[in-house]
Amino acid sequence: MTIGIFGAGWVGVVTAACFAELGHEVVLRDVVPERIEALQRGEVPFHEAGLAELLQRNQEPLTFTLDVADLASAEILFVCVGTPRTYSGDADLSAVWAVVDELPTPEERTLLVMKSTVPVGTGEKVRAALDSRGLAHVGYVSNPEFLSEGSAVRDFMEPDRVVVGAFADADGDAVAALYEPVGAPIVRSDVASAEMIKLAANAFLMTRISFINEIANVCEATGADVVQVAEGIGLDHRLGPHFLRAGIGWGGSCFPKDGVALKQLASNSGYHFQLLNAVIEVNELQKRRIVGKLEKHLGKLRGKTIALLGLAFKPNTDDLREAPSLVLASRLLAEGAEVQAWDPVADARHLLQGVTFCHRVLDAVTGADAAVIVTEWDELRLLASDDVREAMRRPVIIDGRNLLDPEQARAAGFDYEGIGRAASPLAPLPETQEPEPQLET
Ligand code: UGA
């Protein structure tokens, strides 16, 4: 088939490369000349495992364009544009409406397929807009994406399920047929339910993370170990093991935006989504708990040097959107600490003023009073080494992702504290002052 895709962002490029790999002709269109020119030169605009190889292998069936007319012959048009958060918390649908306005006027029956994450009810509105433009022969299907950054190509090619919500069965059949080669269960639904499946799935994942983070905080107060607790919970087949890793909270381009969008969608409809509000608030507090842990070990942070290890919102991506590292770095700077940061791929120089960025982990920890593991990059698994301990001013590791083995880290001479696990007995504070208890926030 010939597939047209609006939006050469992360979802659009992955979708284009994967449909090309499945044997389709794909025309990918964006309005940003630099983005299209980079793709035409064979450059991959972001760090995503396996994507460069896929684009390289499928140069023939892939076309990148700025011109919407190049999509005129496409039988199926996917919308993969961004739907960022507005000041009110609602999803900004201006890019979606721009696509509807610019849609080539096809003579044959064509399908418009929504992959962007949109509020429930968007499909109904787009349907009405198409009808009023005399485009009743353009079918509309909701086909939300469930791609995780870092494993997006695999998630596309081996999905747990594909959701297809259509107004007309035949339109749903056509989209479902596209996914036949990936061999996943296909959930057929109405359009509004498909839209809600996407929002609810993300909200549920966030809920699991905030839940385990709160359990972690109670573990700290009661002497239990959240890693053991998560294992014990996760083996119950009704609960499952996923998204039970306690840490310093979620970030990224999706959860923060989609969580607020669902909360706002509910409140616009007159419903106060109490649980989701709490889930979001727990996450905000979780990012800040590290400051309290540092103060517990170091006393006042003014003048102390803190190494932030990992800046991306999760490993295997260079994405810094809503990364907990940004909140943490800003809090530390506000407390008067010096911050030395390292990340293997994410470049935060334009986002964080006053932070020293280092190319090597060893440079970031040199002279530091404490090192904080913010992102669980593989490179940090061997952090508890002699070299690191000797380079630091004080051998304190706060492990925001429970990446290290606590016993090994302590045996290697570090004061080690993770999330939701017993901390090392406190070493004497470097200055004659009492730490301010902050952990009950
Ligand atoms: C998420 C969803 O997982 C995808 O299914 C969805 O399609 C995507 O959003 C989207 O809406 O486009 P993503 O944001 O790439 O994908 O990242 P996740 O792997 O879900 O991680 C999100 C955050 O949760 C990260 O900051 C991660 O560190 C954190 N996390 C995850 C935890 O703190 N604990 C866990 O157990 C799992």
Short mmCIF file of C-alpha atoms and ligand atoms in Angstrom, two decimals:
data_model
loop_
_atom_site.label_atom_id
_atom_site.label_comp_id
_atom_site.label_asym_id
_atom_site.label_seq_id
_atom_site.Cartn_x
_atom_site.Cartn_y
_atom_site.Cartn_z
CA MET A 1 0.00 0.00 0.00
CA THR A 2 1.00 3.62 -0.16
CA ILE A 3 1.00 5.10 3.32
CA GLY A 4 1.23 8.82 4.08
CA ILE A 5 2.38 10.00 7.48
CA PHE A 6 1.94 13.48 8.93
CA GLY A 7 4.62 14.37 11.46
CA ALA A 8 8.28 13.33 11.42
CA GLY A 9 8.60 13.33 15.21
CA TRP A 10 9.63 10.28 17.11
CA VAL A 11 6.35 8.34 16.58
CA GLY A 12 6.10 9.36 12.91
CA VAL A 13 9.66 8.35 12.00
CA VAL A 14 9.42 5.01 13.81
CA THR A 15 6.02 4.31 12.21
CA ALA A 16 7.33 5.24 8.76
CA ALA A 17 10.44 3.07 9.07
CA CYS A 18 8.45 0.10 10.40
CA PHE A 19 5.71 0.25 7.73
CA ALA A 20 8.45 0.50 5.08
CA GLU A 21 10.08 -2.58 6.61
CA LEU A 22 6.72 -4.37 6.35
CA GLY A 23 6.74 -3.74 2.59
CA HIS A 24 4.77 -0.53 2.07
CA GLU A 25 5.62 2.63 0.19
CA VAL A 26 5.76 5.40 2.79
CA VAL A 27 5.71 9.16 2.34
CA LEU A 28 6.61 11.02 5.54
CA ARG A 29 5.73 14.69 5.66
CA ASP A 30 6.69 17.37 8.17
CA VAL A 31 6.52 21.16 8.19
CA VAL A 32 10.02 21.66 9.63
CA PRO A 33 12.54 21.92 6.75
CA GLU A 34 15.58 21.02 8.93
CA ARG A 35 13.91 17.81 10.06
CA ILE A 36 13.03 16.69 6.52
CA GLU A 37 16.42 17.70 5.11
CA ALA A 38 18.19 15.72 7.86
CA LEU A 39 16.10 12.63 7.08
CA GLN A 40 16.78 13.06 3.36
CA ARG A 41 20.51 13.10 4.13
CA GLY A 42 20.07 9.83 6.03
CA GLU A 43 20.46 11.37 9.49
CA VAL A 44 18.38 9.99 12.37
CA PRO A 45 17.06 12.90 14.41
CA PHE A 46 17.08 11.12 17.79
CA HIS A 47 18.64 8.25 19.68
CA GLU A 48 16.41 5.19 19.17
CA ALA A 49 17.68 1.59 19.14
CA GLY A 50 17.53 -0.07 15.70
CA LEU A 51 15.98 2.93 13.92
CA ALA A 52 19.07 4.01 11.97
CA GLU A 53 19.47 0.49 10.53
CA LEU A 54 15.79 0.34 9.57
CA LEU A 55 15.93 3.71 7.80
CA GLN A 56 19.16 2.72 6.05
CA ARG A 57 17.69 -0.59 4.87
CA ASN A 58 14.46 1.00 3.59
CA GLN A 59 15.73 4.02 1.67
CA GLU A 60 13.89 2.85 -1.46
CA PRO A 61 10.29 2.75 -0.16
CA LEU A 62 10.69 5.85 2.06
CA THR A 63 10.19 9.41 0.88
CA PHE A 64 10.56 12.49 3.11
CA THR A 65 8.77 15.63 2.06
CA LEU A 66 7.59 19.09 3.08
CA ASP A 67 4.93 19.13 0.40
CA VAL A 68 1.51 17.88 1.46
CA ALA A 69 0.63 17.25 -2.20
CA ASP A 70 3.07 14.30 -2.14
CA LEU A 71 0.58 12.49 0.09
CA ALA A 72 -2.24 12.80 -2.42
CA SER A 73 -1.86 9.24 -3.72
CA ALA A 74 -1.69 7.61 -0.27
CA GLU A 75 -4.47 5.14 0.51
CA ILE A 76 -3.99 5.46 4.27
CA LEU A 77 -2.87 8.64 6.04
CA PHE A 78 -1.49 8.41 9.57
CA VAL A 79 -1.50 11.41 11.88
CA CYS A 80 1.60 11.33 14.09
CA VAL A 81 1.84 14.99 15.05
CA GLY A 82 2.61 16.25 18.55
CA THR A 83 -0.17 17.05 21.02
CA PRO A 84 1.73 18.96 23.71
CA ARG A 85 0.25 20.31 26.91
CA THR A 86 -1.36 23.75 26.87
CA TYR A 87 -1.25 26.14 29.84
CA SER A 88 -4.63 24.74 30.93
CA GLY A 89 -3.35 21.16 30.88
CA ASP A 90 -5.50 20.21 27.89
CA ALA A 91 -3.83 18.61 24.87
CA ASP A 92 -2.94 21.17 22.20
CA LEU A 93 -4.61 19.86 19.05
CA SER A 94 -3.54 22.67 16.73
CA ALA A 95 -1.22 20.37 14.76
CA VAL A 96 -4.05 17.82 14.39
CA TRP A 97 -6.39 20.50 13.04
CA ALA A 98 -3.70 21.76 10.68
CA VAL A 99 -3.54 18.24 9.19
CA VAL A 100 -7.33 18.12 8.76
CA ASP A 101 -7.27 21.55 7.10
CA GLU A 102 -4.46 20.65 4.75
CA LEU A 103 -5.69 17.18 3.88
CA PRO A 104 -5.39 16.54 0.16
CA THR A 105 -8.87 16.10 -1.35
CA PRO A 106 -8.85 12.52 -2.56
CA GLU A 107 -11.20 11.18 -5.23
CA GLU A 108 -10.99 7.58 -4.04
CA ARG A 109 -11.93 6.38 -0.55
CA THR A 110 -9.05 7.17 1.83
CA LEU A 111 -8.47 6.58 5.53
CA LEU A 112 -7.28 9.10 8.08
CA VAL A 113 -5.76 7.21 11.01
CA MET A 114 -5.03 8.96 14.31
CA LYS A 115 -1.88 7.75 16.08
CA SER A 116 -1.30 10.94 18.05
CA THR A 117 -2.56 10.81 21.64
CA VAL A 118 -5.74 12.88 21.71
CA PRO A 119 -8.58 13.53 24.18
CA VAL A 120 -11.61 11.28 24.03
CA GLY A 121 -14.07 12.89 21.62
CA THR A 122 -11.45 14.12 19.15
CA GLY A 123 -12.45 11.48 16.57
CA GLU A 124 -16.06 12.66 16.65
CA LYS A 125 -14.93 16.25 16.07
CA VAL A 126 -12.58 15.34 13.23
CA ARG A 127 -15.34 13.21 11.64
CA ALA A 128 -17.70 16.20 11.73
CA ALA A 129 -15.01 18.49 10.26
CA LEU A 130 -14.31 16.05 7.43
CA ASP A 131 -18.04 15.76 6.67
CA SER A 132 -18.47 19.53 6.61
CA ARG A 133 -15.56 19.76 4.14
CA GLY A 134 -17.32 17.33 1.78
CA LEU A 135 -14.89 14.53 2.73
CA ALA A 136 -17.44 11.93 3.84
CA HIS A 137 -15.50 9.38 1.78
CA VAL A 138 -12.44 9.85 4.04
CA GLY A 139 -12.84 7.22 6.75
CA TYR A 140 -11.55 7.93 10.27
CA VAL A 141 -9.83 5.37 12.50
CA SER A 142 -8.20 5.71 15.92
CA ASN A 143 -5.05 3.58 16.20
CA PRO A 144 -3.11 4.78 19.26
CA GLU A 145 0.58 4.07 19.62
CA PHE A 146 2.08 2.14 22.53
CA LEU A 147 5.72 2.73 21.71
CA SER A 148 8.21 3.15 24.52
CA GLU A 149 11.25 5.25 23.78
CA GLY A 150 14.34 3.07 23.56
CA SER A 151 12.36 0.01 22.46
CA ALA A 152 10.02 1.69 19.96
CA VAL A 153 11.02 -0.40 16.93
CA ARG A 154 10.53 -3.63 18.86
CA ASP A 155 7.24 -2.35 20.33
CA PHE A 156 5.99 -1.63 16.81
CA MET A 157 7.11 -4.94 15.32
CA GLU A 158 6.16 -7.11 18.32
CA PRO A 159 3.32 -5.28 20.05
CA ASP A 160 1.31 -6.74 22.94
CA ARG A 161 -1.80 -5.62 21.08
CA VAL A 162 -2.96 -3.28 18.35
CA VAL A 163 -5.99 -1.09 19.06
CA VAL A 164 -8.25 -0.15 16.15
CA GLY A 165 -11.30 2.02 16.82
CA ALA A 166 -13.41 2.83 13.78
CA PHE A 167 -16.75 4.41 12.88
CA ALA A 168 -17.15 1.94 9.98
CA ASP A 169 -16.18 -1.75 10.20
CA ALA A 170 -14.61 -1.79 6.75
CA ASP A 171 -12.25 1.05 7.73
CA GLY A 172 -11.22 -0.84 10.86
CA ASP A 173 -10.65 -3.98 8.74
CA ALA A 174 -8.29 -2.08 6.43
CA VAL A 175 -6.17 -0.76 9.31
CA ALA A 176 -6.21 -4.12 11.11
CA ALA A 177 -4.96 -5.78 7.89
CA LEU A 178 -1.88 -3.54 7.92
CA TYR A 179 -0.84 -5.06 11.24
CA GLU A 180 -1.47 -8.70 10.28
CA PRO A 181 2.26 -9.41 9.76
CA VAL A 182 3.13 -8.46 13.35
CA GLY A 183 0.85 -11.25 14.64
CA ALA A 184 -0.51 -9.43 17.70
CA PRO A 185 -4.04 -9.53 19.13
CA ILE A 186 -6.12 -6.78 17.57
CA VAL A 187 -8.59 -4.99 19.83
CA ARG A 188 -11.49 -3.61 17.79
CA SER A 189 -13.53 -0.89 19.44
CA ASP A 190 -15.46 2.29 18.82
CA VAL A 191 -13.39 5.44 18.32
CA ALA A 192 -13.97 6.98 21.77
CA SER A 193 -12.96 3.74 23.51
CA ALA A 194 -9.76 3.48 21.45
CA GLU A 195 -8.90 7.03 22.48
CA MET A 196 -9.57 6.17 26.13
CA ILE A 197 -7.57 2.90 25.97
CA LYS A 198 -4.44 4.92 25.22
CA LEU A 199 -4.98 7.47 28.00
CA ALA A 200 -6.04 4.84 30.53
CA ALA A 201 -3.08 2.55 29.74
CA ASN A 202 -0.59 5.34 30.38
CA ALA A 203 -2.48 6.46 33.51
CA PHE A 204 -2.44 2.91 34.85
CA LEU A 205 1.31 2.59 34.26
CA MET A 206 1.83 5.90 36.11
CA THR A 207 -0.39 4.64 38.92
CA ARG A 208 1.74 1.52 39.31
CA ILE A 209 4.92 3.60 39.53
CA SER A 210 3.48 6.06 42.05
CA PHE A 211 2.06 3.15 44.03
CA ILE A 212 5.41 1.36 44.30
CA ASN A 213 7.14 4.66 45.06
CA GLU A 214 4.81 5.25 47.98
CA ILE A 215 5.32 1.67 49.14
CA ALA A 216 9.08 2.42 48.91
CA ASN A 217 8.67 5.47 51.10
CA VAL A 218 6.78 3.45 53.68
CA CYS A 219 9.45 0.71 53.42
CA GLU A 220 12.06 3.32 54.33
CA ALA A 221 10.05 4.31 57.37
CA THR A 222 9.44 0.73 58.49
CA GLY A 223 12.58 -1.21 57.57
CA ALA A 224 11.21 -3.24 54.64
CA ASP A 225 12.97 -3.51 51.28
CA VAL A 226 10.92 -2.40 48.26
CA VAL A 227 12.89 -4.51 45.78
CA GLN A 228 11.95 -7.66 47.67
CA VAL A 229 8.41 -6.36 48.12
CA ALA A 230 8.03 -5.67 44.37
CA GLU A 231 9.23 -9.16 43.56
CA GLY A 232 6.74 -10.63 45.97
CA ILE A 233 3.91 -8.55 44.54
CA GLY A 234 4.86 -9.07 40.90
CA LEU A 235 4.81 -12.86 41.00
CA ASP A 236 1.05 -12.74 41.61
CA HIS A 237 -0.25 -13.36 38.09
CA ARG A 238 -3.10 -10.95 38.72
CA LEU A 239 -0.63 -8.13 39.33
CA GLY A 240 2.43 -8.95 37.18
CA PRO A 241 5.99 -7.67 37.59
CA HIS A 242 6.04 -4.64 35.29
CA PHE A 243 6.29 -0.98 36.28
CA LEU A 244 7.04 -1.82 39.87
CA ARG A 245 10.56 -0.40 39.93
CA ALA A 246 10.68 2.22 42.65
CA GLY A 247 12.78 5.27 41.87
CA ILE A 248 12.77 9.01 41.60
CA GLY A 249 9.62 9.18 39.54
CA TRP A 250 8.60 9.17 35.92
CA GLY A 251 9.33 11.77 33.28
CA GLY A 252 9.36 11.86 29.49
CA SER A 253 7.27 13.24 26.70
CA CYS A 254 4.23 11.06 27.42
CA PHE A 255 3.36 10.35 31.05
CA PRO A 256 3.51 13.93 32.37
CA LYS A 257 1.53 15.30 29.42
CA ASP A 258 -0.97 12.44 29.12
CA GLY A 259 -1.58 12.25 32.87
CA VAL A 260 -2.50 15.92 33.05
CA ALA A 261 -4.51 15.67 29.81
CA LEU A 262 -6.66 12.85 31.23
CA LYS A 263 -7.11 14.67 34.52
CA GLN A 264 -8.13 17.78 32.60
CA LEU A 265 -10.40 15.83 30.24
CA ALA A 266 -12.19 14.40 33.28
CA SER A 267 -12.54 17.76 34.97
CA ASN A 268 -13.73 19.43 31.75
CA SER A 269 -16.45 16.77 31.78
CA GLY A 270 -17.35 17.58 35.38
CA TYR A 271 -15.52 14.73 37.08
CA HIS A 272 -12.76 15.12 39.67
CA PHE A 273 -10.32 12.26 38.99
CA GLN A 274 -9.05 12.01 42.54
CA LEU A 275 -6.79 8.99 42.13
CA LEU A 276 -5.00 10.41 39.10
CA ASN A 277 -4.45 13.72 40.92
CA ALA A 278 -2.76 11.83 43.75
CA VAL A 279 -0.69 9.76 41.33
CA ILE A 280 0.67 12.93 39.72
CA GLU A 281 1.34 14.64 43.05
CA VAL A 282 3.18 11.61 44.43
CA ASN A 283 5.45 11.76 41.39
CA GLU A 284 6.24 15.43 41.92
CA LEU A 285 7.20 14.80 45.55
CA GLN A 286 9.22 11.72 44.65
CA LYS A 287 11.60 13.74 42.45
CA ARG A 288 12.36 15.99 45.40
CA ARG A 289 12.98 13.31 48.03
CA ILE A 290 16.57 12.93 46.85
CA VAL A 291 17.32 16.39 48.26
CA GLY A 292 16.22 15.20 51.71
CA LYS A 293 18.36 12.09 51.40
CA LEU A 294 21.40 14.17 50.47
CA GLU A 295 20.82 16.51 53.41
CA LYS A 296 20.57 13.52 55.71
CA HIS A 297 24.08 12.46 54.68
CA LEU A 298 25.70 15.85 54.08
CA GLY A 299 23.85 18.41 56.16
CA LYS A 300 23.19 21.72 54.41
CA LEU A 301 23.92 21.46 50.70
CA ARG A 302 25.27 25.00 50.25
CA GLY A 303 28.81 24.69 48.93
CA LYS A 304 28.61 20.90 48.58
CA THR A 305 29.36 19.27 45.24
CA ILE A 306 26.83 16.77 43.93
CA ALA A 307 27.45 14.50 40.94
CA LEU A 308 24.25 13.84 38.96
CA LEU A 309 24.75 10.66 36.99
CA GLY A 310 22.30 10.30 34.11
CA LEU A 311 20.09 13.11 32.87
CA ALA A 312 17.77 11.48 30.29
CA PHE A 313 14.33 10.58 31.67
CA LYS A 314 15.25 6.93 31.20
CA PRO A 315 18.18 4.98 29.72
CA ASN A 316 18.69 4.37 25.99
CA THR A 317 17.23 7.70 24.97
CA ASP A 318 18.58 11.25 24.77
CA ASP A 319 15.16 12.64 25.68
CA LEU A 320 15.20 15.21 28.50
CA ARG A 321 11.55 16.19 28.37
CA GLU A 322 10.20 16.44 31.95
CA ALA A 323 13.19 14.41 33.14
CA PRO A 324 13.43 14.16 36.96
CA SER A 325 17.08 15.23 36.56
CA LEU A 326 15.95 18.74 35.59
CA VAL A 327 13.88 19.21 38.75
CA LEU A 328 16.60 17.71 40.90
CA ALA A 329 19.39 19.81 39.38
CA SER A 330 17.31 22.97 39.82
CA ARG A 331 16.53 22.12 43.45
CA LEU A 332 20.20 21.44 44.20
CA LEU A 333 21.29 24.71 42.59
CA ALA A 334 18.60 26.52 44.58
CA GLU A 335 20.05 25.00 47.77
CA GLY A 336 23.45 26.41 46.81
CA ALA A 337 25.10 23.13 45.79
CA GLU A 338 27.58 22.76 42.94
CA VAL A 339 26.26 20.28 40.38
CA GLN A 340 28.53 18.16 38.15
CA ALA A 341 26.47 16.19 35.64
CA TRP A 342 27.14 13.31 33.29
CA ASP A 343 24.98 11.59 30.67
CA PRO A 344 26.25 9.44 27.79
CA VAL A 345 23.86 10.94 25.20
CA ALA A 346 21.47 13.57 26.59
CA ASP A 347 22.72 17.13 26.17
CA ALA A 348 21.15 19.40 28.81
CA ARG A 349 23.44 22.41 28.31
CA HIS A 350 20.61 24.53 26.88
CA LEU A 351 18.26 23.58 29.77
CA LEU A 352 20.41 23.91 32.87
CA GLN A 353 22.42 27.03 33.61
CA GLY A 354 25.06 26.77 36.30
CA VAL A 355 25.68 23.02 35.99
CA THR A 356 29.12 21.67 35.03
CA PHE A 357 28.73 19.02 32.33
CA CYS A 358 31.29 16.22 32.23
CA HIS A 359 32.15 13.73 29.49
CA ARG A 360 33.21 10.97 31.86
CA VAL A 361 31.60 9.57 35.01
CA LEU A 362 34.96 9.88 36.76
CA ASP A 363 35.12 13.60 35.99
CA ALA A 364 31.60 14.13 37.36
CA VAL A 365 32.38 12.38 40.67
CA THR A 366 35.77 14.02 41.17
CA GLY A 367 35.64 16.15 44.31
CA ALA A 368 31.95 15.33 44.85
CA ASP A 369 30.42 15.04 48.31
CA ALA A 370 27.83 12.64 46.92
CA ALA A 371 26.92 10.94 43.65
CA VAL A 372 23.27 10.50 42.69
CA ILE A 373 22.23 7.85 40.17
CA VAL A 374 19.38 9.58 38.34
CA THR A 375 19.13 7.41 35.22
CA GLU A 376 19.96 3.71 35.25
CA TRP A 377 22.50 3.71 32.42
CA ASP A 378 24.48 0.46 32.11
CA GLU A 379 27.70 2.48 32.39
CA LEU A 380 26.82 3.14 36.05
CA ARG A 381 26.55 -0.49 37.12
CA LEU A 382 30.22 -0.48 38.14
CA LEU A 383 30.04 2.88 39.91
CA ALA A 384 31.03 1.47 43.31
CA SER A 385 34.70 1.15 42.32
CA ASP A 386 38.01 2.11 43.97
CA ASP A 387 38.63 4.80 41.32
CA VAL A 388 35.32 6.49 42.04
CA ARG A 389 35.68 6.27 45.82
CA GLU A 390 39.17 7.77 45.69
CA ALA A 391 38.04 10.57 43.36
CA MET A 392 35.13 11.65 45.59
CA ARG A 393 35.47 13.98 48.55
CA ARG A 394 33.00 11.83 50.47
CA PRO A 395 32.05 8.32 49.30
CA VAL A 396 28.26 8.79 49.35
CA ILE A 397 26.06 7.21 46.67
CA ILE A 398 22.34 7.95 46.53
CA ASP A 399 20.93 5.43 44.08
CA GLY A 400 17.73 6.92 42.67
CA ARG A 401 17.05 3.81 40.59
CA ASN A 402 18.17 0.98 42.89
CA LEU A 403 20.71 0.08 40.22
CA LEU A 404 23.55 -1.08 42.48
CA ASP A 405 23.78 -3.98 44.88
CA PRO A 406 23.71 -2.30 48.33
CA GLU A 407 25.99 -4.87 49.96
CA GLN A 408 28.61 -4.60 47.22
CA ALA A 409 28.50 -0.80 47.32
CA ARG A 410 28.99 -0.83 51.10
CA ALA A 411 31.72 -3.47 50.88
CA ALA A 412 33.48 -1.17 48.40
CA GLY A 413 33.56 1.54 51.06
CA PHE A 414 30.58 3.71 50.10
CA ASP A 415 27.79 5.13 52.22
CA TYR A 416 25.00 3.83 50.05
CA GLU A 417 21.31 4.66 50.07
CA GLY A 418 18.75 3.54 47.51
CA ILE A 419 15.00 4.08 47.29
CA GLY A 420 12.81 2.09 49.66
CA ARG A 421 15.69 0.08 51.11
CA ALA A 422 17.65 0.20 54.36
CA ALA A 423 20.27 2.97 54.26
CA SER A 424 23.87 2.72 55.52
CA PRO A 425 24.25 3.86 59.10
CA LEU A 426 24.94 7.58 58.84
CA ALA A 427 28.56 8.70 58.88
CA PRO A 428 29.23 11.83 60.99
CA LEU A 429 28.10 14.97 59.20
CA PRO A 430 30.88 16.96 57.55
CA GLU A 431 29.90 20.10 59.42
CA THR A 432 28.60 20.69 62.93
CA GLN A 433 24.99 21.02 61.99
CA GLU A 434 21.88 18.96 62.16
CA PRO A 435 20.27 17.78 58.93
CA GLU A 436 16.82 19.08 58.31
CA PRO A 437 14.34 16.23 58.19
CA GLN A 438 12.58 16.47 54.84
CA LEU A 439 11.61 12.94 54.00
CA GLU A 440 8.07 13.19 55.29
CA THR A 441 7.13 15.55 52.43
C1 UGA B 1 5.28 5.42 27.70
C2 UGA B 1 4.52 4.10 27.64
O1 UGA B 1 5.27 3.09 28.30
C3 UGA B 1 4.25 3.70 26.20
O2 UGA B 1 3.46 2.52 26.17
C4 UGA B 1 3.47 4.83 25.51
O3 UGA B 1 3.19 4.52 24.17
C5 UGA B 1 4.30 6.09 25.58
O4 UGA B 1 4.55 6.42 26.96
C6 UGA B 1 3.53 7.18 24.89
O5 UGA B 1 2.47 7.57 25.38
O6 UGA B 1 3.89 7.57 23.76
P1 UGA B 1 7.86 6.12 27.52
O7 UGA B 1 7.42 7.48 27.96
O8 UGA B 1 8.78 6.00 26.38
O9 UGA B 1 6.57 5.23 27.13
O10 UGA B 1 8.62 5.47 28.75
P2 UGA B 1 8.40 4.32 29.82
O11 UGA B 1 9.33 3.21 29.56
O12 UGA B 1 6.99 3.97 29.97
O13 UGA B 1 8.92 5.06 31.14
C7 UGA B 1 8.30 6.25 31.59
C8 UGA B 1 8.92 6.70 32.89
O14 UGA B 1 8.56 5.83 33.96
C9 UGA B 1 10.44 6.77 32.89
O15 UGA B 1 10.87 7.97 33.49
C10 UGA B 1 10.86 5.58 33.73
O16 UGA B 1 12.09 5.77 34.39
C11 UGA B 1 9.70 5.49 34.71
N1 UGA B 1 9.51 4.14 35.28
C12 UGA B 1 9.11 3.12 34.50
C13 UGA B 1 9.68 3.95 36.65
O17 UGA B 1 10.05 4.87 37.39
N2 UGA B 1 9.47 2.69 37.17
C14 UGA B 1 9.07 1.65 36.41
O18 UGA B 1 8.87 0.54 36.97
C15 UGA B 1 8.90 1.87 35.04
#
